[in-house]
PDB file of C-alpha atoms in Angstrom:
ATOM      1  CA  UNK K1150      54.072 -55.255 -55.741  1.00  0.00           C
ATOM      2  CA  UNK K1151      56.727 -57.083 -53.712  1.00  0.00           C
ATOM      3  CA  UNK K1152      58.598 -53.904 -52.800  1.00  0.00           C
ATOM      4  CA  UNK K1153      55.384 -52.201 -51.651  1.00  0.00           C
ATOM      5  CA  UNK K1154      54.405 -55.230 -49.561  1.00  0.00           C
ATOM      6  CA  UNK K1155      57.874 -55.563 -48.047  1.00  0.00           C
ATOM      7  CA  UNK K1156      57.916 -51.854 -47.188  1.00  0.00           C
ATOM      8  CA  UNK K1157      54.561 -52.226 -45.477  1.00  0.00           C
ATOM      9  CA  UNK K1158      55.694 -55.317 -43.539  1.00  0.00           C
ATOM     10  CA  UNK K1159      58.928 -53.779 -42.255  1.00  0.00           C
ATOM     11  CA  UNK K1160      57.137 -50.502 -41.550  1.00  0.00           C
ATOM     12  CA  UNK K1161      54.694 -52.395 -39.354  1.00  0.00           C
ATOM     13  CA  UNK K1162      57.582 -54.025 -37.460  1.00  0.00           C
ATOM     14  CA  UNK K1163      59.172 -50.608 -36.909  1.00  0.00           C
ATOM     15  CA  UNK K1164      55.770 -49.225 -35.929  1.00  0.00           C
ATOM     16  CA  UNK K1165      55.335 -51.854 -33.228  1.00  0.00           C
ATOM     17  CA  UNK K1166      58.613 -50.991 -31.548  1.00  0.00           C
ATOM     18  CA  UNK K1167      58.067 -47.250 -32.013  1.00  0.00           C
ATOM     19  CA  UNK K1168      54.574 -47.420 -30.556  1.00  0.00           C
ATOM     20  CA  UNK K1169      55.805 -49.407 -27.554  1.00  0.00           C
ATOM     21  CA  UNK K1170      58.569 -46.875 -26.963  1.00  0.00           C
ATOM     22  CA  UNK K1171      56.154 -43.961 -27.294  1.00  0.00           C
ATOM     23  CA  UNK K1172      53.590 -45.430 -24.916  1.00  0.00           C
ATOM     24  CA  UNK K1173      55.879 -46.918 -22.271  1.00  0.00           C
ATOM     25  CA  UNK K1174      58.659 -44.311 -21.933  1.00  0.00           C
ATOM     26  CA  UNK K1175      57.298 -41.288 -20.061  1.00  0.00           C
ATOM     27  CA  UNK K1176      59.986 -38.861 -21.273  1.00  0.00           C
ATOM     28  CA  UNK K1177      59.174 -39.613 -24.882  1.00  0.00           C
ATOM     29  CA  UNK K1178      55.414 -39.713 -24.359  1.00  0.00           C
ATOM     30  CA  UNK K1179      55.441 -36.218 -22.836  1.00  0.00           C
ATOM     31  CA  UNK K1180      56.970 -34.557 -25.919  1.00  0.00           C
ATOM     32  CA  UNK K1181      54.643 -33.255 -28.609  1.00  0.00           C
ATOM     33  CA  UNK K1182      57.171 -33.785 -31.463  1.00  0.00           C
ATOM     34  CA  UNK K1183      57.217 -37.510 -30.649  1.00  0.00           C
ATOM     35  CA  UNK K1184      53.465 -37.639 -31.220  1.00  0.00           C
ATOM     36  CA  UNK K1185      53.877 -35.719 -34.477  1.00  0.00           C
ATOM     37  CA  UNK K1186      56.407 -38.311 -35.641  1.00  0.00           C
ATOM     38  CA  UNK K1187      53.987 -41.067 -34.638  1.00  0.00           C
ATOM     39  CA  UNK K1188      51.130 -39.520 -36.640  1.00  0.00           C
ATOM     40  CA  UNK K1189      53.306 -39.052 -39.721  1.00  0.00           C
ATOM     41  CA  UNK K1190      54.535 -42.652 -39.459  1.00  0.00           C
ATOM     42  CA  UNK K1191      51.005 -44.047 -39.136  1.00  0.00           C
ATOM     43  CA  UNK K1192      49.989 -41.977 -42.155  1.00  0.00           C
ATOM     44  CA  UNK K1193      52.919 -43.483 -44.028  1.00  0.00           C
ATOM     45  CA  UNK K1194      51.782 -46.998 -43.103  1.00  0.00           C
ATOM     46  CA  UNK K1195      48.310 -46.198 -44.432  1.00  0.00           C
ATOM     47  CA  UNK K1196      49.809 -44.936 -47.697  1.00  0.00           C
ATOM     48  CA  UNK K1197      52.031 -48.010 -47.991  1.00  0.00           C
ATOM     49  CA  UNK K1198      49.017 -50.247 -47.388  1.00  0.00           C
ATOM     50  CA  UNK K1199      47.014 -48.435 -50.056  1.00  0.00           C
ATOM     51  CA  UNK K1200      49.942 -48.666 -52.475  1.00  0.00           C
ATOM     52  CA  UNK K1201      50.311 -52.389 -51.879  1.00  0.00           C
ATOM     53  CA  UNK K1202      46.552 -53.015 -51.993  1.00  0.00           C
ATOM     54  CA  UNK K1203      46.287 -51.188 -55.306  1.00  0.00           C
ATOM     55  CA  UNK K1204      48.873 -53.531 -56.814  1.00  0.00           C
ATOM     56  CA  UNK K1205      47.519 -56.805 -55.421  1.00  0.00           C
ATOM     57  CA  UNK K1206      45.109 -57.489 -58.254  1.00  0.00           C
ATOM     58  CA  UNK K1207      46.199 -56.515 -61.704  1.00  0.00           C
ATOM     59  CA  UNK K1208      49.502 -54.943 -60.750  1.00  0.00           C
ATOM     60  CA  UNK K1209      50.458 -54.292 -64.383  1.00  0.00           C
ATOM     61  CA  UNK K1210      47.493 -51.929 -64.787  1.00  0.00           C
ATOM     62  CA  UNK K1211      48.028 -50.348 -61.353  1.00  0.00           C
ATOM     63  CA  UNK K1212      51.485 -48.970 -62.137  1.00  0.00           C
ATOM     64  CA  UNK K1213      50.679 -46.131 -64.525  1.00  0.00           C
ATOM     65  CA  UNK K1214      49.942 -43.389 -63.603  1.00  0.00           C
ATOM     66  CA  UNK K1215      48.615 -43.780 -60.047  1.00  0.00           C
ATOM     67  CA  UNK K1216      51.028 -46.443 -58.857  1.00  0.00           C
ATOM     68  CA  UNK K1217      54.022 -44.281 -59.708  1.00  0.00           C
ATOM     69  CA  UNK K1218      52.407 -41.248 -58.076  1.00  0.00           C
ATOM     70  CA  UNK K1219      51.529 -43.210 -54.939  1.00  0.00           C
ATOM     71  CA  UNK K1220      55.084 -44.571 -54.725  1.00  0.00           C
ATOM     72  CA  UNK K1221      56.516 -41.064 -55.145  1.00  0.00           C
ATOM     73  CA  UNK K1222      54.247 -39.792 -52.376  1.00  0.00           C
ATOM     74  CA  UNK K1223      55.400 -42.652 -50.122  1.00  0.00           C
ATOM     75  CA  UNK K1224      59.049 -41.794 -50.816  1.00  0.00           C
ATOM     76  CA  UNK K1225      58.402 -38.161 -49.857  1.00  0.00           C
ATOM     77  CA  UNK K1226      56.639 -39.157 -46.630  1.00  0.00           C
ATOM     78  CA  UNK K1227      59.416 -41.640 -45.775  1.00  0.00           C
ATOM     79  CA  UNK K1228      61.949 -38.849 -46.183  1.00  0.00           C
ATOM     80  CA  UNK K1229      59.923 -36.478 -44.049  1.00  0.00           C
ATOM     81  CA  UNK K1230      59.286 -38.928 -41.228  1.00  0.00           C
ATOM     82  CA  UNK K1231      62.947 -40.001 -41.284  1.00  0.00           C
ATOM     83  CA  UNK K1232      64.054 -36.365 -41.089  1.00  0.00           C
ATOM     84  CA  UNK K1233      61.628 -35.753 -38.234  1.00  0.00           C
ATOM     85  CA  UNK K1234      62.854 -38.862 -36.412  1.00  0.00           C
ATOM     86  CA  UNK K1235      66.441 -37.680 -36.776  1.00  0.00           C
ATOM     87  CA  UNK K1236      65.391 -34.312 -35.397  1.00  0.00           C
ATOM     88  CA  UNK K1237      63.951 -36.088 -32.342  1.00  0.00           C
ATOM     89  CA  UNK K1238      67.272 -37.807 -31.710  1.00  0.00           C
ATOM     90  CA  UNK K1239      69.688 -34.976 -32.486  1.00  0.00           C
ATOM     91  CA  UNK K1240      67.716 -31.915 -31.365  1.00  0.00           C
ATOM     92  CA  UNK K1241      65.581 -33.289 -28.523  1.00  0.00           C
ATOM     93  CA  UNK K1242      67.968 -36.110 -27.506  1.00  0.00           C
ATOM     94  CA  UNK K1243      65.127 -38.636 -27.369  1.00  0.00           C
ATOM     95  CA  UNK K1244      66.355 -42.205 -27.245  1.00  0.00           C
ATOM     96  CA  UNK K1245      69.845 -41.242 -26.098  1.00  0.00           C
ATOM     97  CA  UNK K1246      71.480 -41.694 -22.722  1.00  0.00           C
ATOM     98  CA  UNK K1247      71.401 -37.912 -22.108  1.00  0.00           C
ATOM     99  CA  UNK K1248      67.780 -37.531 -23.153  1.00  0.00           C
ATOM    100  CA  UNK K1249      64.642 -38.081 -21.089  1.00  0.00           C
TER     101      UNK K1249
END
């Protein structure tokens, strides 16, 4: 329960800075892959919130089998959105001094 809640909290902090960067930097806002990353990240936050909410009341019963499956899904989405974010930096040069 604590790990799911902490993941949600820090994901929301990262989401605030990422959303501000997406909305206020024109070079980033104009790129479609940046919006794809944003949508995947918001989906991840929704999954993390559902995972945490499922465990809030009666967390012992919430673990098997759906809690484990929800956590595994969150891990997969974290990996995918992290890979996509790295692709934005290394392939599109977003957020670098040579990028737009």
